[in-house]
Every structure is written in C-alpha cells, then in structure tokens.
Tab-separated table of C-alpha atoms and ligand atoms in Angstrom:
chain	number	residue	atom	x	y	z
A	238	MET	CA	-24.524	4.972	20.520
A	239	ARG	CA	-21.811	2.339	20.996
A	240	PHE	CA	-19.267	2.211	18.154
A	241	LYS	CA	-17.404	-0.878	17.025
A	242	THR	CA	-13.665	-0.824	17.654
A	243	LEU	CA	-10.970	-2.335	15.444
A	244	THR	CA	-10.191	-4.983	18.056
A	245	GLU	CA	-13.835	-5.992	18.415
A	246	PHE	CA	-14.258	-6.100	14.649
A	247	ILE	CA	-11.148	-8.216	14.085
A	248	VAL	CA	-12.195	-10.713	16.751
A	249	GLU	CA	-15.720	-10.858	15.362
A	250	LYS	CA	-14.376	-11.586	11.861
A	251	GLN	CA	-11.890	-14.192	13.017
A	252	GLY	CA	-14.235	-17.068	12.205
A	253	GLU	CA	-14.230	-16.020	8.537
A	254	TYR	CA	-10.492	-16.499	8.037
A	255	PRO	CA	-9.547	-19.680	6.237
A	256	HIS	CA	-6.895	-20.518	8.848
A	257	ALA	CA	-8.604	-19.058	11.914
A	258	THR	CA	-6.566	-19.808	14.985
A	259	GLY	CA	-6.426	-16.295	16.394
A	260	GLY	CA	-2.921	-15.680	15.039
A	261	LEU	CA	-3.957	-13.298	12.287
A	262	THR	CA	-6.266	-11.540	14.735
A	263	ARG	CA	-3.356	-10.887	17.063
A	264	LEU	CA	-1.095	-9.840	14.191
A	265	LEU	CA	-3.587	-7.258	12.916
A	266	ASN	CA	-4.006	-5.988	16.438
A	267	ASP	CA	-0.226	-5.610	16.789
A	268	ILE	CA	-0.198	-3.516	13.616
A	269	GLY	CA	-2.977	-1.328	15.037
A	270	ILE	CA	-0.950	-0.740	18.185
A	271	ALA	CA	2.219	0.207	16.292
A	272	ALA	CA	0.127	2.532	14.128
A	273	LYS	CA	-0.971	4.470	17.203
A	274	PHE	CA	2.626	5.066	18.266
A	275	VAL	CA	3.573	6.202	14.772
A	276	ASN	CA	0.499	8.411	14.666
A	277	ARG	CA	1.593	10.113	17.871
A	278	GLU	CA	5.027	10.889	16.449
A	279	VAL	CA	3.603	12.025	13.101
A	280	ASN	CA	1.399	14.469	14.930
A	281	ARG	CA	4.382	15.864	16.810
A	282	ALA	CA	6.525	16.053	13.684
A	283	GLY	CA	6.590	19.844	13.735
A	284	LEU	CA	8.142	19.908	17.159
A	285	GLY	CA	11.716	19.624	16.054
A	286	ASP	CA	13.468	16.593	17.401
A	287	VAL	CA	11.739	14.113	15.123
A	288	MET	CA	12.168	16.204	11.987
A	289	GLY	CA	14.990	15.912	9.523
A	290	TYR	CA	17.354	13.227	8.394
A	291	VAL	CA	19.265	10.698	10.430
A	292	GLY	CA	22.120	10.718	7.957
A	293	GLU	CA	21.661	7.180	6.675
A	294	VAL	CA	20.857	6.143	3.131
A	295	ASN	CA	18.394	3.256	2.661
A	296	VAL	CA	18.438	0.490	0.104
A	297	GLN	CA	16.882	2.668	-2.635
A	298	GLY	CA	19.637	5.241	-2.062
A	299	GLU	CA	17.181	7.667	-0.484
A	300	GLU	CA	17.991	9.553	2.657
A	301	GLN	CA	16.151	8.042	5.547
A	302	LYS	CA	14.299	10.502	7.690
A	303	LYS	CA	13.876	10.182	11.414
A	304	LEU	CA	10.226	9.317	11.106
A	305	ASP	CA	11.001	6.570	8.573
A	306	VAL	CA	13.334	5.020	11.094
A	307	TYR	CA	10.933	5.533	13.991
A	308	ALA	CA	8.036	3.948	12.092
A	309	ASN	CA	10.210	1.063	10.942
A	310	ASN	CA	11.351	0.371	14.498
A	311	GLN	CA	7.830	0.583	15.920
A	312	PHE	CA	6.393	-1.911	13.457
A	313	ILE	CA	9.364	-4.264	13.812
A	314	ALA	CA	9.037	-4.188	17.615
A	315	ALA	CA	5.274	-4.709	17.575
A	316	LEU	CA	5.586	-7.692	15.258
A	317	LYS	CA	8.614	-9.133	17.014
A	318	TYR	CA	6.980	-9.147	20.434
A	319	GLY	CA	3.530	-10.017	19.111
A	320	GLY	CA	4.625	-13.582	18.388
A	321	GLU	CA	2.763	-14.234	15.123
A	322	CYS	CA	5.193	-12.946	12.498
A	323	CYS	CA	8.515	-14.713	11.985
A	324	ALA	CA	10.019	-12.254	9.481
A	325	ILE	CA	9.613	-8.779	8.016
A	326	GLY	CA	10.566	-7.378	4.638
A	327	SER	CA	10.765	-3.602	4.949
A	328	GLU	CA	11.500	-0.802	2.521
A	329	GLU	CA	14.027	0.440	5.044
A	330	ASN	CA	16.088	-2.772	5.293
A	331	GLU	CA	18.032	-4.303	2.462
A	332	GLU	CA	17.621	-7.854	3.761
A	333	ILE	CA	14.651	-9.488	5.428
A	334	ILE	CA	14.563	-9.306	9.221
A	335	THR	CA	14.093	-12.745	10.761
A	336	PHE	CA	13.094	-13.466	14.323
A	337	ASP	CA	14.996	-16.526	15.407
A	338	SER	CA	14.509	-16.304	19.139
A	339	GLY	CA	11.657	-15.597	21.504
A	340	VAL	CA	7.957	-16.009	20.791
A	341	SER	CA	8.093	-14.903	17.178
A	342	MET	CA	10.399	-17.600	15.815
A	343	HIS	CA	7.379	-19.919	15.620
A	344	GLY	CA	5.119	-17.350	13.970
A	345	LYS	CA	3.600	-18.614	10.756
A	346	TYR	CA	3.212	-15.244	9.027
A	347	VAL	CA	5.614	-12.934	7.229
A	348	VAL	CA	4.915	-9.228	6.700
A	349	ALA	CA	6.132	-6.982	3.864
A	350	MET	CA	5.831	-3.297	4.715
A	351	ASP	CA	6.524	0.287	3.802
A	352	PRO	CA	6.631	1.759	7.303
A	353	LEU	CA	6.346	5.352	6.130
A	354	ASP	CA	5.022	6.096	2.683
A	355	GLY	CA	5.197	9.606	1.281
A	356	SER	CA	7.981	10.704	3.570
A	357	SER	CA	8.829	13.666	1.320
A	358	ASN	CA	5.577	15.168	2.625
A	359	ILE	CA	6.474	15.082	6.326
A	360	GLU	CA	7.840	18.604	6.524
A	361	SER	CA	4.828	20.124	4.846
A	362	ASN	CA	2.039	18.707	7.020
A	363	VAL	CA	0.768	16.607	4.144
A	364	SER	CA	-0.704	13.138	4.665
A	365	ILE	CA	1.618	10.147	4.901
A	366	GLY	CA	0.993	6.459	5.487
A	367	THR	CA	2.064	2.911	6.264
A	368	LEU	CA	1.471	-0.068	3.962
A	369	PHE	CA	1.554	-3.748	4.901
A	370	SER	CA	0.853	-7.144	3.386
A	371	ILE	CA	0.729	-10.438	5.226
A	372	TYR	CA	1.531	-13.922	3.903
A	373	LEU	CA	1.708	-17.377	5.383
A	374	ARG	CA	5.337	-18.460	5.380
A	375	ARG	CA	6.216	-21.082	2.787
A	376	THR	CA	9.129	-22.733	4.512
A	377	VAL	CA	8.114	-25.099	7.258
A	378	ARG	CA	10.684	-24.693	9.991
A	379	GLY	CA	13.823	-22.829	10.989
A	380	LYS	CA	14.466	-19.213	10.144
A	381	ALA	CA	12.250	-17.652	7.498
A	382	THR	CA	13.974	-17.075	4.168
A	383	LEU	CA	13.605	-14.747	1.207
A	384	GLU	CA	11.539	-17.476	-0.451
A	385	ASP	CA	8.802	-16.804	2.120
A	386	PHE	CA	8.447	-13.299	0.663
A	387	LEU	CA	8.747	-14.128	-3.025
A	388	GLN	CA	5.132	-15.156	-3.379
A	389	PRO	CA	2.698	-13.654	-5.880
A	390	GLY	CA	0.332	-11.156	-4.279
A	391	ARG	CA	-2.653	-13.433	-4.846
A	392	ASN	CA	-1.328	-15.571	-1.967
A	393	MET	CA	-1.770	-12.699	0.487
A	394	VAL	CA	-3.903	-13.434	3.533
A	395	ALA	CA	-4.341	-9.791	4.502
A	396	ALA	CA	-3.209	-6.304	3.541
A	397	GLY	CA	-3.879	-2.762	4.562
A	398	TYR	CA	-2.656	0.730	5.198
A	399	VAL	CA	-2.701	3.411	7.807
A	400	LEU	CA	-3.225	6.963	6.601
A	401	TYR	CA	-1.975	9.697	8.908
A	402	GLY	CA	-4.068	12.506	7.489
A	403	SER	CA	-6.606	15.067	8.577
A	404	SER	CA	-7.737	12.089	10.593
A	405	THR	CA	-5.886	8.814	11.004
A	406	VAL	CA	-7.501	5.876	9.267
A	407	LEU	CA	-6.619	2.184	9.224
A	408	VAL	CA	-7.999	0.255	6.254
A	409	TYR	CA	-7.522	-3.490	5.839
A	410	SER	CA	-8.826	-6.594	4.183
A	411	THR	CA	-8.459	-10.280	4.923
A	412	GLY	CA	-9.876	-11.186	1.523
A	413	ASN	CA	-13.459	-10.710	2.541
A	414	GLY	CA	-14.144	-7.053	1.733
A	415	VAL	CA	-12.436	-3.871	2.868
A	416	ASN	CA	-13.137	-2.042	6.119
A	417	GLY	CA	-11.832	1.271	7.411
A	418	PHE	CA	-11.413	2.528	10.973
A	419	THR	CA	-10.826	6.084	12.120
A	420	LEU	CA	-8.698	6.786	15.164
A	421	ASP	CA	-10.536	8.655	17.888
A	422	PRO	CA	-7.565	10.347	19.535
A	423	SER	CA	-9.537	11.197	22.675
A	424	VAL	CA	-9.861	7.523	23.616
A	425	GLY	CA	-7.019	6.087	21.494
A	426	LEU	CA	-9.255	3.619	19.665
A	427	PHE	CA	-9.771	2.862	15.990
A	428	ILE	CA	-13.537	2.980	15.368
A	429	LEU	CA	-15.283	1.346	12.403
A	430	SER	CA	-16.093	4.288	10.136
A	431	HIS	CA	-15.927	2.871	6.593
A	432	PRO	CA	-17.657	-0.532	6.560
A	433	ASP	CA	-17.432	-2.632	3.373
A	434	MET	CA	-15.648	-0.072	1.204
A	435	LYS	CA	-16.339	-0.249	-2.535
A	436	TYR	CA	-15.263	2.020	-5.379
A	437	PRO	CA	-18.198	4.257	-6.276
A	438	ASP	CA	-19.541	4.076	-9.839
A	439	GLY	CA	-18.345	6.657	-12.323
A	440	GLY	CA	-14.991	7.773	-10.966
A	441	ASN	CA	-13.686	11.039	-12.372
A	442	ILE	CA	-10.290	11.574	-10.736
A	443	TYR	CA	-6.903	10.682	-12.187
A	444	SER	CA	-3.715	10.787	-10.148
A	445	ILE	CA	-0.298	10.785	-11.774
A	446	ASN	CA	2.869	12.843	-11.516
A	447	GLU	CA	2.536	14.631	-14.856
A	448	ALA	CA	5.962	16.217	-14.539
A	449	SER	CA	7.262	13.026	-16.148
A	450	TYR	CA	4.895	13.407	-19.118
A	451	ASN	CA	7.651	13.630	-21.705
A	452	ASN	CA	9.031	10.278	-20.597
A	453	PHE	CA	5.692	8.487	-20.285
A	454	PRO	CA	4.795	5.623	-22.639
A	455	GLU	CA	2.619	6.730	-25.547
A	456	GLY	CA	-0.259	4.727	-24.018
A	457	VAL	CA	-0.162	6.817	-20.831
A	458	LYS	CA	0.025	10.083	-22.790
A	459	LYS	CA	-3.001	9.018	-24.825
A	460	TYR	CA	-4.894	7.985	-21.684
A	461	ILE	CA	-4.159	11.351	-20.040
A	462	ASN	CA	-5.470	13.063	-23.180
A	463	TYR	CA	-8.598	10.898	-22.896
A	464	CYS	CA	-9.042	11.989	-19.243
A	465	GLN	CA	-8.810	15.629	-20.339
A	466	GLU	CA	-11.283	15.417	-23.234
A	467	ASP	CA	-14.725	17.013	-22.961
A	468	ASP	CA	-17.492	14.441	-22.635
A	469	PRO	CA	-20.070	15.275	-19.964
A	470	ALA	CA	-21.727	11.843	-20.331
A	471	THR	CA	-18.583	10.203	-18.906
A	472	LYS	CA	-17.826	13.083	-16.490
A	473	ARG	CA	-14.855	14.169	-18.573
A	474	PRO	CA	-12.727	16.119	-18.276
A	475	TYR	CA	-11.791	14.342	-15.064
A	476	SER	CA	-10.072	16.145	-12.205
A	477	THR	CA	-6.399	15.698	-11.378
A	478	ARG	CA	-5.492	15.071	-7.757
A	479	TYR	CA	-1.943	14.113	-6.801
A	480	ILE	CA	-0.623	14.275	-3.273
A	481	GLY	CA	2.620	12.359	-3.727
A	482	SER	CA	1.861	9.926	-0.893
A	483	MET	CA	0.415	6.863	-2.565
A	484	VAL	CA	-1.539	5.855	0.542
A	485	ALA	CA	-3.318	9.210	0.568
A	486	ASP	CA	-3.898	9.235	-3.189
A	487	PHE	CA	-5.163	5.656	-3.105
A	488	HIS	CA	-7.478	6.301	-0.148
A	489	ARG	CA	-9.033	9.384	-1.720
A	490	ASN	CA	-9.529	7.536	-4.997
A	491	LEU	CA	-11.140	4.607	-3.187
A	492	VAL	CA	-13.576	6.889	-1.391
A	493	ARG	CA	-14.270	9.263	-4.279
A	494	GLY	CA	-13.636	7.111	-7.360
A	495	GLY	CA	-10.402	7.568	-9.223
A	496	ILE	CA	-7.400	5.923	-10.855
A	497	PHE	CA	-3.848	6.172	-9.499
A	498	MET	CA	-0.991	5.607	-11.921
A	499	TYR	CA	2.749	5.276	-11.506
A	500	PRO	CA	3.791	3.923	-14.904
A	501	GLY	CA	7.154	2.900	-16.212
A	502	THR	CA	8.935	5.638	-18.140
A	503	SER	CA	11.587	5.715	-20.814
A	504	LYS	CA	14.050	6.355	-17.974
A	505	SER	CA	12.767	3.706	-15.594
A	506	LEU	CA	10.847	0.882	-17.262
A	507	PHE	CA	9.388	-0.426	-14.008
A	508	GLY	CA	8.488	2.979	-12.580
A	509	LYS	CA	9.234	3.725	-8.962
A	510	LEU	CA	6.909	1.823	-6.696
A	511	ARG	CA	7.994	-1.387	-5.027
A	512	LEU	CA	5.969	-4.496	-5.834
A	513	LEU	CA	5.992	-6.290	-2.497
A	514	TYR	CA	5.079	-3.528	-0.082
A	515	GLU	CA	3.580	-0.755	-2.221
A	516	CYS	CA	1.850	-2.214	-5.302
A	517	ASN	CA	0.682	-5.531	-3.841
A	518	PRO	CA	-1.145	-4.248	-0.751
A	519	VAL	CA	-3.096	-1.627	-2.691
A	520	ALA	CA	-3.764	-4.134	-5.479
A	521	PHE	CA	-5.259	-6.563	-2.954
A	522	LEU	CA	-7.421	-3.833	-1.410
A	523	ALA	CA	-8.517	-2.512	-4.818
A	524	GLU	CA	-9.692	-5.948	-5.926
A	525	GLN	CA	-11.502	-6.448	-2.637
A	526	ALA	CA	-13.238	-3.095	-3.191
A	527	GLY	CA	-14.449	-4.130	-6.652
A	528	GLY	CA	-11.571	-2.498	-8.520
A	529	LYS	CA	-8.510	-3.626	-10.419
A	530	ALA	CA	-4.725	-3.261	-10.295
A	531	SER	CA	-2.524	-3.758	-13.324
A	532	ASP	CA	1.006	-3.125	-14.551
A	533	GLY	CA	-0.636	-1.791	-17.711
A	534	PHE	CA	-0.952	-5.251	-19.225
A	535	SER	CA	-1.431	-7.860	-16.499
A	536	ARG	CA	-2.746	-8.302	-12.996
A	537	ILE	CA	-0.368	-7.027	-10.310
A	538	LEU	CA	-1.280	-9.868	-7.925
A	539	ASP	CA	-0.144	-12.481	-10.475
A	540	ILE	CA	3.422	-11.178	-10.766
A	541	GLN	CA	5.928	-13.723	-9.480
A	542	PRO	CA	8.441	-11.643	-7.494
A	543	THR	CA	12.130	-12.334	-7.885
A	544	SER	CA	13.551	-9.901	-5.337
A	545	LEU	CA	12.478	-8.104	-2.185
A	546	HIS	CA	12.710	-4.551	-3.475
A	547	GLN	CA	11.751	-4.960	-7.122
A	548	ARG	CA	9.609	-2.289	-8.758
A	549	ALA	CA	6.483	-2.524	-10.879
A	550	PRO	CA	4.419	-0.064	-12.927
A	551	LEU	CA	1.026	0.486	-11.283
A	552	PHE	CA	-2.446	1.382	-12.543
A	553	VAL	CA	-4.991	0.962	-9.753
A	554	GLY	CA	-8.591	2.044	-9.287
A	555	PRO	CA	-12.128	1.289	-10.420
A	556	THR	CA	-12.191	-1.587	-12.931
A	557	SER	CA	-13.561	0.458	-15.827
A	558	MET	CA	-10.897	3.157	-15.452
A	559	VAL	CA	-8.001	0.695	-15.184
A	560	GLU	CA	-9.280	-1.276	-18.174
A	561	LYS	CA	-9.452	1.904	-20.226
A	562	ALA	CA	-5.841	2.722	-19.334
A	563	GLU	CA	-4.827	-0.856	-20.213
A	564	GLU	CA	-6.520	-0.490	-23.620
A	565	PHE	CA	-4.331	2.524	-24.382
A	566	MET	CA	-1.191	0.782	-23.107
A	567	LYS	CA	-1.811	-2.317	-25.201
A	568	GLU	CA	-2.563	-0.320	-28.329
A	569	TYR	CA	0.052	2.417	-28.116
A	570	ALA	CA	2.835	1.138	-25.844
A	571	PRO	CA	3.227	-2.642	-26.223
A	572	GLU	CA	6.992	-2.240	-25.847
A	573	PHE	CA	6.385	-1.210	-22.206
A	574	LYS	CA	4.981	-4.605	-21.274
A	575	PRO	CA	7.202	-5.420	-18.293
A	576	LYS	CA	9.160	-8.649	-18.107
A	577	HIS	CA	9.151	-9.054	-14.351
B	57	AHG	P1	8.281	6.503	0.031
B	57	AHG	O1	8.065	7.747	0.819
B	57	AHG	O2	7.925	5.257	0.815
B	57	AHG	O3	9.643	6.414	-0.583
B	57	AHG	O4	7.213	6.434	-1.189
B	57	AHG	C1	6.950	7.544	-1.969
B	57	AHG	C2	6.249	7.079	-3.198
B	57	AHG	C3	4.729	7.092	-3.145
B	57	AHG	O5	4.167	7.284	-1.918
B	57	AHG	C4	4.337	8.238	-4.024
B	57	AHG	O6	3.169	7.968	-4.692
B	57	AHG	C5	5.485	8.402	-4.932
B	57	AHG	O7	6.615	7.956	-4.237
B	57	AHG	C6	5.682	9.809	-5.341
B	57	AHG	O8	6.708	9.859	-6.262
B	57	AHG	P2	6.933	11.127	-7.211
B	57	AHG	O9	7.499	12.201	-6.349
B	57	AHG	O10	7.916	10.611	-8.239
B	57	AHG	O11	5.605	11.479	-7.821
B	58	MN	MN1	6.395	4.323	-0.230
B	59	MN	MN1	8.628	4.560	2.758
C-alpha cells in the first residue's frame, strides 16, 4: 500500500486555498522540514548536551532551555530561507523578527509561533510540541510591522501543531478541515494518518491544572463539580487527564473527546496562555474539527489583539462541553469576563 505524504497532501490541497499561488504550500512544507530537525533533537534530549538551561530569560521571565532556543532557531531559519514568510512573532523573542533582505522580504505571510510548548516536560520524557498560526500580512510593502500580527484569529489562513510524543504528529488546517500526519522515522516522512479529524461525540475527559482550584473563578469550580458528578447517561464522572503540555493535552482531547481549560484566576485574570501563538492556533483547529474555543464568555478567534504576548483564558474542546463551561462562567463568574 502506498501512503500519502504531507508534501503530496499539501500540494494536492493547494487548489482549495483562497489565495492559491503555491506560497502557502511552500510555507507549510518549510514548517514540516523544521519540525523534523526539532524532532531529532527532542529524541536525543536525554543525551546530555541539549539538556538544561542556556542561562537566558525570555520575555515571560521564564528560563529558556536549550531545546527552546534550538527549536526557535530551526523554525526561524526554515521560514527565513523558505521565502514565503516576511516576519515571525515567537514566544521566545520580545519583538517580532522581520526579514528585510533576501528572498523572504517579499513574503506575504507572517507566522506566530510557540516553538517549544510544554518545555517543563523535556527532562521527564513527556510529550512536548510546537504551535504555529499563519496570517496574510496587512501592510503592503516594506518591513512587516507589529500591526501585521495584531489581527483577530478569524483572519488566520492556516494553523497547526507538531506533537513530539510517543510518535511525532503534525496536525494542521487551512480552514478546510483538520488533517494529521505521523512521522515515519525510518524514511523521514510525515504520512497522512488522521484524515479529516473531528471531535468524537460524547467527550468525557476534562483537562485543567486543579492545583489552582482555590483561585479559580466560581464558574470553573462549579463546572469541575459538574464533571465529577455521577450521571452515567452523560458519562459522568468524566476522567481527568492533564499532561502540562497544551499541545499534547489538546491532541488527546481532539482524538478522544475532551475539554482543555486554562482559565483566568484571582491571581492572574487572563490565565497563562498566550493568545497569538497558543490560544489562537488551537482555537482555529478546534473550530475546524467541529468544536469551540472560548475565553469563558466569547469566541477566542474574535479577540482583537493589542500586543504580541498578551494572554487569554482558554476553554477549548467539543462544542457541547465548552458551552456547558461557558454556562457556568456566565452564571457564577461574570466578573471574570475579560476585557482584552
Ligand atoms: P511553554 O512551555 O511554551 O511555556 O507552555 C507551557 C504551557 C502549556 O503548554 C501548558 O498547558 C501550561 O503551560 C501548563 O501550565 P501549568 O504548569 O500552570 O499547568
Ligand atoms: Mn507554550
Ligand atoms: Mn514555549
């Protein structure tokens, strides 16, 4: 049997893009190539020289780890030399990175990315990921600007993630369904393994870091109680699964049916996750898979961003589960409605 590769699939789908000129095809391919390099390093992470910190602190004040830096550099290089992307907004860089020389200065796309998501899990052989979202630039000529990135998520032309897990999977959407590809390491190719991904009916998993329970909005506490109640007809009590790498938690919930939540708390009203390169890509994928993504009150993809690294509360998963959580938020925690 002959399997379909990522490259073949992307080329085949090119005709379906609204602005099909081959540029987005090449850009997605570039991301696939960078992902293979990162995958190689992730798989060697136990071998010493790539482990540990590089001694820098990134824009969120977190220590950057060597693999964060490696992944960031790989994706920047792939996009810079690929020629289709004129600027990158990365979790690891305070300012946007613009390409103002070489092939990429004329690229019409900008990419927001979290090059390594879940980096606290590196040392413990637990799944980590990469998140990306792609927009058409807004400005017409010259260097890209921050304005090119401050677009609501609904403008996205494509988004996806790479999950470096028990196998490595690349999942993406160009707004026409969600497809997943598994890396066959023996031939170094991503093979179509999850065509047209949709949330299954009747999800029964909830994913949240319950250690923050005391600081959660009343609506989240009530929703967690709802998840824990006995009601066999609705498969409750649900199961808790929380890996601490959003890409891995999101992927499992997409395949198995579950809601992922990172709400605001009394200590941090907007939660932890970054809107542009964490919430927006999974929100886009969730909607494409028949699900929903909300800040507890409104659609994530409708938020008008005001800064590159801003945070947003996130409730993402099957529509019925997210709507139930929203019901509790609206009834019991209206004061947590974020003013983005
Ligand atoms: P990153 O490694 O890019 O900083 O992101 C980590 C994020 C996300 O992946 C995960 O869901 C969340 O942080 C976990 O946070 P808690 O430890 O607060 O649960
Ligand atoms: Mn992250
Ligand atoms: Mn990260």
